[in-house]
Amino acid sequence: MSIKEEIVKILKRRKHVSGEELSKKLKLSRTAIWKQIKNLRKEGYDIKGTPKIGYTIISTPNQPLPAEIKSEIRTKIIGRKVFYFKEVESTQEVAKTLANAGLEEGTIIIAEKQTKGKGRAGREWFSPKGGLWLSIVLKPNIPTPKIQRLTLLAGVAVAKTLRKLYKLDAKLKWPNDVLVEGKKVCGILVEASGDADKVNYVVVGIGINVNIRFIDKKELSSTATSILELLGEEVSIVKLTVKLLEEFEKLYLEFKQGEFSKIIGEWRKLTQTLGKKVKVESYGESFTGEALDVDEDGFLLVKIKDGSTVRVVAGDIYLRET
Ligand code: BTN
């Protein structure tokens, strides 16, 4: 933990803490403590300093800053290390560069804003300030063709978080969308480096439309929504991040113990895809059928006209009325 993070942690637990006490605890001069407080104020923390009483946190910024996450989170591996950026092209690209240089499993990369957010199939992902744009670096001991399992796992983690925190009726659409009231509130992009036998690392990218308005974005407003639009009020991005990482870790630990069937079971309960008539677009081909189930690798099984079952490995699906 950095000094700044330690100070936030201490201040959050107490009503006020004197500069002297902080300086003793952290073995730093009073001036050094004061400089750190000044930096925290620059990041958006409102910290009051009262002579003879000490420092008090009045309010914290609504951004998932490392000090905020670390003072709240109770996980073993996910989110123990946080890289935070005000602006990046894409957290996925940063995560991959850092992972190539060797990173601890569970490290997360968060940005306030992305200028080239990456969606699936080379699409652009709208990532202004107010959203949660996050990439998680994992090092599971699995062959590359099995990484689709992590897409489903991430979807379950997001849907459970939205349900628990805000009582939203979050539903999963294969393979990676989280929908509320039929509109997309979150997208997931899983990328890996490795060979057929084993991955070197996996980067799970999660984008959640949190405090964003789509009113000015006509081309997205019919298909996308945000937590702000659904609840009618802004929510704490820190709380959301912490809860999401905790839910993610619970599932990931189960996954590591080989309990993927349990996660698939949860996915089945949360999906709106199964049992529906769907149009599938996959590798330039398009066909219709009934979405029967997902298999143990997370691929979609679709029953087509001639009665046979097609295993859809990647692609987009559209629900059909008839
Ligand atoms: C999709 O539904 O098309 C996937 C969207 C994934 C967006 C997230 S935001 C954090 C991470 N960084 C990116 O550039 N993309 C993913």
Short mmCIF file of C-alpha atoms and ligand atoms in Angstrom, two decimals:
data_model
loop_
_atom_site.label_atom_id
_atom_site.label_comp_id
_atom_site.label_asym_id
_atom_site.label_seq_id
_atom_site.Cartn_x
_atom_site.Cartn_y
_atom_site.Cartn_z
CA MET A 1 0.00 0.00 0.00
CA SER A 2 1.31 3.46 -0.85
CA ILE A 3 1.53 6.21 1.80
CA LYS A 4 -1.43 7.98 0.22
CA GLU A 5 -3.50 4.80 0.40
CA GLU A 6 -2.50 4.24 4.05
CA ILE A 7 -3.56 7.79 4.95
CA VAL A 8 -6.97 7.32 3.31
CA LYS A 9 -7.44 4.02 5.10
CA ILE A 10 -6.63 5.55 8.49
CA LEU A 11 -8.75 8.68 7.96
CA LYS A 12 -11.74 6.64 6.79
CA ARG A 13 -11.78 4.61 9.98
CA ARG A 14 -11.71 7.60 12.35
CA LYS A 15 -13.57 10.86 12.68
CA HIS A 16 -10.33 12.84 12.89
CA VAL A 17 -6.65 12.01 13.12
CA SER A 18 -3.92 14.48 14.03
CA GLY A 19 -0.98 15.17 11.78
CA GLU A 20 1.27 14.10 14.63
CA GLU A 21 -0.38 10.70 14.94
CA LEU A 22 -0.21 10.14 11.18
CA SER A 23 3.43 11.11 11.13
CA LYS A 24 4.25 8.68 13.96
CA LYS A 25 2.23 5.83 12.47
CA LEU A 26 3.70 6.21 9.01
CA LYS A 27 7.18 7.25 10.14
CA LEU A 28 7.12 10.44 8.08
CA SER A 29 7.62 14.11 8.89
CA ARG A 30 4.58 16.34 9.46
CA THR A 31 5.51 18.20 6.25
CA ALA A 32 5.53 14.98 4.26
CA ILE A 33 2.08 14.10 5.63
CA TRP A 34 0.80 17.55 4.75
CA LYS A 35 2.11 17.13 1.16
CA GLN A 36 0.26 13.85 0.82
CA ILE A 37 -2.94 15.48 2.09
CA LYS A 38 -2.48 18.23 -0.49
CA ASN A 39 -2.13 15.61 -3.25
CA LEU A 40 -5.24 13.81 -2.07
CA ARG A 41 -7.18 17.08 -2.20
CA LYS A 42 -5.98 17.50 -5.80
CA GLU A 43 -7.43 14.05 -6.61
CA GLY A 44 -10.81 15.20 -5.37
CA TYR A 45 -10.79 14.27 -1.67
CA ASP A 46 -12.36 16.93 0.53
CA ILE A 47 -10.19 16.79 3.67
CA LYS A 48 -10.67 19.33 6.43
CA GLY A 49 -7.71 20.26 8.63
CA THR A 50 -8.53 21.71 12.06
CA PRO A 51 -5.73 22.97 14.34
CA LYS A 52 -5.24 20.77 17.44
CA ILE A 53 -7.84 18.27 16.20
CA GLY A 54 -6.46 17.01 12.95
CA TYR A 55 -7.63 15.86 9.55
CA THR A 56 -11.18 14.77 8.71
CA ILE A 57 -12.45 13.28 5.44
CA ILE A 58 -15.56 15.21 4.44
CA SER A 59 -16.11 13.50 1.09
CA THR A 60 -14.31 11.20 -1.32
CA PRO A 61 -14.24 11.45 -5.14
CA ASN A 62 -16.73 9.27 -7.02
CA GLN A 63 -13.97 7.52 -8.93
CA PRO A 64 -12.49 4.09 -8.24
CA LEU A 65 -9.11 5.46 -7.15
CA PRO A 66 -6.69 2.83 -5.81
CA ALA A 67 -6.81 4.30 -2.29
CA GLU A 68 -10.60 4.07 -2.32
CA ILE A 69 -10.71 0.50 -3.55
CA LYS A 70 -8.01 -0.70 -1.22
CA SER A 71 -9.60 0.85 1.84
CA GLU A 72 -12.82 -1.07 1.19
CA ILE A 73 -12.00 -4.31 -0.57
CA ARG A 74 -11.88 -7.71 1.10
CA THR A 75 -10.41 -10.01 -1.53
CA LYS A 76 -7.37 -12.27 -1.64
CA ILE A 77 -6.19 -11.86 -5.22
CA ILE A 78 -8.53 -9.75 -7.34
CA GLY A 79 -7.89 -6.02 -7.03
CA ARG A 80 -5.04 -6.24 -4.55
CA LYS A 81 -2.97 -4.30 -7.06
CA VAL A 82 -4.62 -1.42 -8.93
CA PHE A 83 -3.36 0.70 -11.81
CA TYR A 84 -5.46 3.80 -12.26
CA PHE A 85 -5.46 6.22 -15.20
CA LYS A 86 -7.36 9.42 -15.79
CA GLU A 87 -7.39 8.68 -19.52
CA VAL A 88 -6.10 5.81 -21.67
CA GLU A 89 -6.87 4.51 -25.13
CA SER A 90 -8.03 1.16 -23.74
CA THR A 91 -7.49 -0.56 -20.39
CA GLN A 92 -7.30 -3.86 -22.33
CA GLU A 93 -4.19 -2.68 -24.18
CA VAL A 94 -2.55 -1.38 -20.99
CA ALA A 95 -3.36 -4.67 -19.26
CA LYS A 96 -1.82 -6.69 -22.08
CA THR A 97 1.35 -4.61 -22.14
CA LEU A 98 1.74 -4.90 -18.36
CA ALA A 99 0.89 -8.61 -18.38
CA ASN A 100 3.54 -9.23 -21.04
CA ALA A 101 6.05 -7.59 -18.72
CA GLY A 102 4.91 -9.98 -15.95
CA LEU A 103 2.21 -9.03 -13.49
CA GLU A 104 0.61 -10.61 -10.46
CA GLU A 105 -2.65 -12.41 -11.05
CA GLY A 106 -5.63 -10.31 -10.03
CA THR A 107 -4.05 -6.96 -10.93
CA ILE A 108 -6.65 -4.54 -12.25
CA ILE A 109 -6.36 -1.61 -14.62
CA ILE A 110 -9.01 1.10 -14.36
CA ALA A 111 -9.48 4.29 -16.35
CA GLU A 112 -11.76 7.24 -15.74
CA LYS A 113 -12.17 7.60 -19.50
CA GLN A 114 -11.06 5.61 -22.58
CA THR A 115 -10.41 7.29 -25.90
CA LYS A 116 -10.34 4.04 -27.90
CA GLY A 117 -12.45 1.69 -25.82
CA LYS A 118 -12.55 -1.77 -27.41
CA GLY A 119 -15.73 -3.71 -27.91
CA ARG A 120 -16.13 -7.20 -29.32
CA ALA A 121 -15.50 -7.96 -32.99
CA GLY A 122 -13.36 -4.84 -33.43
CA ARG A 123 -16.20 -2.51 -32.45
CA GLU A 124 -15.68 0.72 -30.63
CA TRP A 125 -16.82 0.96 -26.99
CA PHE A 126 -18.20 4.31 -25.86
CA SER A 127 -16.25 5.07 -22.65
CA PRO A 128 -16.73 8.61 -21.33
CA LYS A 129 -16.14 9.74 -17.74
CA GLY A 130 -18.80 8.33 -15.41
CA GLY A 131 -18.46 4.67 -16.43
CA LEU A 132 -16.54 1.78 -14.92
CA TRP A 133 -13.87 0.75 -17.43
CA LEU A 134 -11.88 -2.08 -15.96
CA SER A 135 -9.54 -4.89 -17.04
CA ILE A 136 -8.58 -7.80 -14.79
CA VAL A 137 -5.40 -9.80 -15.42
CA LEU A 138 -5.73 -13.51 -14.66
CA LYS A 139 -3.36 -16.44 -14.96
CA PRO A 140 -5.57 -19.51 -14.90
CA ASN A 141 -4.14 -22.88 -15.65
CA ILE A 142 -6.35 -23.60 -18.67
CA PRO A 143 -5.92 -24.18 -22.39
CA THR A 144 -6.76 -21.17 -24.59
CA PRO A 145 -9.95 -22.70 -26.10
CA LYS A 146 -11.48 -22.71 -22.60
CA ILE A 147 -11.33 -18.95 -22.01
CA GLN A 148 -14.96 -18.48 -23.03
CA ARG A 149 -15.75 -19.86 -19.59
CA LEU A 150 -14.36 -16.66 -18.10
CA THR A 151 -16.73 -14.55 -20.22
CA LEU A 152 -19.67 -16.35 -18.67
CA LEU A 153 -18.15 -16.12 -15.21
CA ALA A 154 -17.68 -12.35 -15.58
CA GLY A 155 -21.27 -11.95 -16.77
CA VAL A 156 -22.56 -13.82 -13.70
CA ALA A 157 -20.41 -11.63 -11.42
CA VAL A 158 -21.77 -8.41 -12.99
CA ALA A 159 -25.40 -9.54 -12.99
CA LYS A 160 -25.22 -10.67 -9.34
CA THR A 161 -23.61 -7.36 -8.35
CA LEU A 162 -26.28 -5.26 -10.07
CA ARG A 163 -29.00 -7.36 -8.48
CA LYS A 164 -27.53 -7.22 -4.98
CA LEU A 165 -26.56 -3.54 -4.92
CA TYR A 166 -29.42 -1.94 -6.83
CA LYS A 167 -32.09 -4.65 -7.10
CA LEU A 168 -31.93 -4.33 -10.89
CA ASP A 169 -33.36 -7.22 -12.89
CA ALA A 170 -30.06 -7.90 -14.68
CA LYS A 171 -30.18 -10.61 -17.36
CA LEU A 172 -27.41 -12.22 -19.39
CA LYS A 173 -27.41 -12.45 -23.15
CA TRP A 174 -24.99 -14.95 -24.64
CA PRO A 175 -22.08 -14.59 -24.77
CA ASN A 176 -21.25 -11.43 -22.92
CA ASP A 177 -23.91 -8.79 -22.53
CA VAL A 178 -25.62 -7.77 -19.33
CA LEU A 179 -29.05 -6.32 -20.02
CA VAL A 180 -31.61 -4.55 -17.90
CA GLU A 181 -35.07 -3.91 -19.33
CA GLY A 182 -33.76 -5.27 -22.65
CA LYS A 183 -30.96 -2.70 -22.96
CA LYS A 184 -27.25 -3.23 -22.56
CA VAL A 185 -25.75 -1.92 -19.36
CA CYS A 186 -22.46 -3.83 -19.50
CA GLY A 187 -20.21 -5.47 -22.07
CA ILE A 188 -17.45 -8.00 -21.47
CA LEU A 189 -14.39 -8.65 -23.61
CA VAL A 190 -12.08 -11.54 -22.80
CA GLU A 191 -8.70 -11.73 -24.52
CA ALA A 192 -5.84 -14.16 -23.96
CA SER A 193 -2.25 -14.77 -24.83
CA GLY A 194 -0.95 -18.30 -24.98
CA ASP A 195 -1.11 -21.45 -27.04
CA ALA A 196 -3.62 -24.25 -27.44
CA ASP A 197 -2.31 -26.04 -24.33
CA LYS A 198 -2.05 -23.22 -21.88
CA VAL A 199 -2.70 -19.51 -21.59
CA ASN A 200 0.03 -17.15 -20.40
CA TYR A 201 -2.56 -14.70 -19.19
CA VAL A 202 -6.16 -13.69 -19.74
CA VAL A 203 -7.45 -10.14 -19.65
CA VAL A 204 -11.10 -9.83 -18.68
CA GLY A 205 -12.40 -6.42 -19.76
CA ILE A 206 -15.60 -5.21 -18.13
CA GLY A 207 -17.33 -2.01 -19.16
CA ILE A 208 -20.32 -0.86 -17.09
CA ASN A 209 -22.39 2.18 -17.99
CA VAL A 210 -22.69 3.67 -14.53
CA ASN A 211 -23.30 7.43 -14.26
CA ILE A 212 -23.68 8.06 -17.99
CA ARG A 213 -26.56 9.53 -19.95
CA PHE A 214 -27.31 8.23 -23.44
CA ILE A 215 -29.84 10.96 -24.22
CA ASP A 216 -27.26 12.84 -26.29
CA LYS A 217 -26.07 9.66 -27.97
CA LYS A 218 -28.95 8.89 -30.31
CA GLU A 219 -27.24 5.97 -32.05
CA LEU A 220 -26.82 4.15 -28.71
CA SER A 221 -29.88 5.21 -26.75
CA SER A 222 -32.18 2.56 -28.27
CA THR A 223 -29.90 -0.32 -27.31
CA ALA A 224 -27.87 0.92 -24.33
CA THR A 225 -28.73 2.15 -20.87
CA SER A 226 -26.92 3.03 -17.66
CA ILE A 227 -27.40 2.55 -13.94
CA LEU A 228 -28.06 6.30 -13.66
CA GLU A 229 -30.83 6.10 -16.25
CA LEU A 230 -32.33 3.00 -14.65
CA LEU A 231 -32.29 4.27 -11.07
CA GLY A 232 -32.70 7.97 -11.75
CA GLU A 233 -29.73 8.83 -9.56
CA GLU A 234 -25.94 8.62 -9.54
CA VAL A 235 -24.35 5.73 -7.67
CA SER A 236 -20.94 5.25 -6.07
CA ILE A 237 -18.47 3.82 -8.59
CA VAL A 238 -16.20 2.76 -5.73
CA LYS A 239 -18.91 0.68 -4.06
CA LEU A 240 -19.79 -0.90 -7.39
CA THR A 241 -16.16 -1.69 -8.20
CA VAL A 242 -15.49 -3.24 -4.79
CA LYS A 243 -18.65 -5.39 -4.83
CA LEU A 244 -18.00 -6.50 -8.40
CA LEU A 245 -14.43 -7.54 -7.63
CA GLU A 246 -15.59 -9.44 -4.54
CA GLU A 247 -18.29 -11.28 -6.50
CA PHE A 248 -15.81 -11.95 -9.30
CA GLU A 249 -13.28 -13.40 -6.88
CA LYS A 250 -15.80 -15.73 -5.25
CA LEU A 251 -16.64 -17.19 -8.67
CA TYR A 252 -13.03 -17.23 -9.83
CA LEU A 253 -11.93 -19.22 -6.77
CA GLU A 254 -14.70 -21.74 -7.51
CA PHE A 255 -13.58 -21.81 -11.14
CA LYS A 256 -9.99 -22.55 -10.06
CA GLN A 257 -11.25 -25.45 -7.98
CA GLY A 258 -12.85 -26.92 -11.07
CA GLU A 259 -16.41 -26.00 -10.09
CA PHE A 260 -17.39 -24.52 -13.42
CA SER A 261 -20.63 -26.48 -13.65
CA LYS A 262 -21.91 -24.54 -10.64
CA ILE A 263 -21.13 -21.24 -12.43
CA ILE A 264 -22.85 -22.46 -15.60
CA GLY A 265 -25.84 -23.29 -13.41
CA GLU A 266 -25.94 -19.69 -12.16
CA TRP A 267 -25.54 -18.41 -15.72
CA ARG A 268 -28.50 -20.51 -16.88
CA LYS A 269 -30.67 -18.99 -14.14
CA LEU A 270 -29.69 -15.46 -15.14
CA THR A 271 -29.89 -15.72 -18.91
CA GLN A 272 -32.67 -14.56 -21.18
CA THR A 273 -31.18 -16.40 -24.18
CA LEU A 274 -32.04 -20.06 -23.57
CA GLY A 275 -35.28 -21.46 -24.92
CA LYS A 276 -35.60 -18.53 -27.32
CA LYS A 277 -35.67 -18.38 -31.11
CA VAL A 278 -32.48 -16.68 -32.20
CA LYS A 279 -30.74 -15.44 -35.29
CA VAL A 280 -27.03 -16.21 -35.13
CA GLU A 281 -24.32 -14.31 -36.96
CA SER A 282 -21.04 -16.13 -36.71
CA TYR A 283 -17.94 -15.89 -38.89
CA GLY A 284 -19.83 -14.17 -41.71
CA GLU A 285 -22.62 -16.77 -41.69
CA SER A 286 -26.16 -16.23 -40.55
CA PHE A 287 -28.78 -18.77 -39.51
CA THR A 288 -31.77 -19.12 -37.20
CA GLY A 289 -32.72 -21.70 -34.63
CA GLU A 290 -33.60 -22.29 -31.01
CA ALA A 291 -31.02 -21.58 -28.29
CA LEU A 292 -31.04 -24.85 -26.34
CA ASP A 293 -28.24 -24.55 -23.81
CA VAL A 294 -24.60 -23.71 -23.24
CA ASP A 295 -22.07 -26.53 -23.05
CA GLU A 296 -19.36 -27.01 -20.43
CA ASP A 297 -17.07 -24.60 -22.28
CA GLY A 298 -19.64 -21.85 -22.45
CA PHE A 299 -20.47 -22.30 -26.15
CA LEU A 300 -24.06 -21.88 -27.28
CA LEU A 301 -25.97 -24.89 -28.58
CA VAL A 302 -28.53 -23.94 -31.21
CA LYS A 303 -31.04 -26.38 -32.71
CA ILE A 304 -31.51 -25.58 -36.39
CA LYS A 305 -34.26 -26.37 -38.92
CA ASP A 306 -33.03 -29.85 -39.90
CA GLY A 307 -33.10 -30.91 -36.25
CA SER A 308 -29.35 -30.93 -35.73
CA THR A 309 -27.53 -28.92 -33.09
CA VAL A 310 -24.89 -26.34 -33.95
CA ARG A 311 -22.25 -25.33 -31.41
CA VAL A 312 -21.71 -21.59 -31.67
CA VAL A 313 -18.21 -20.67 -30.58
CA ALA A 314 -18.32 -16.94 -31.30
CA GLY A 315 -20.72 -14.49 -32.80
CA ASP A 316 -23.71 -12.30 -32.17
CA ILE A 317 -27.22 -13.45 -31.48
CA TYR A 318 -30.48 -11.62 -31.94
CA LEU A 319 -33.66 -12.74 -30.25
CA ARG A 320 -36.58 -13.34 -32.63
CA GLU A 321 -40.25 -13.08 -31.88
CA THR A 322 -41.23 -16.07 -34.07
C1 BTN B 1 -18.64 -5.55 -25.89
O1 BTN B 1 -19.76 -5.75 -25.42
O2 BTN B 1 -18.49 -5.32 -27.10
C2 BTN B 1 -17.44 -5.59 -24.97
C3 BTN B 1 -17.14 -4.27 -24.34
C4 BTN B 1 -15.98 -4.30 -23.38
C5 BTN B 1 -15.61 -2.92 -22.85
C6 BTN B 1 -14.56 -2.96 -21.78
S1 BTN B 1 -14.34 -1.41 -20.98
C7 BTN B 1 -12.92 -1.98 -20.18
C8 BTN B 1 -12.15 -2.78 -21.21
N1 BTN B 1 -11.32 -1.91 -22.01
C9 BTN B 1 -11.72 -1.87 -23.28
O3 BTN B 1 -11.17 -1.18 -24.17
N2 BTN B 1 -12.77 -2.69 -23.47
C10 BTN B 1 -13.15 -3.35 -22.23
#
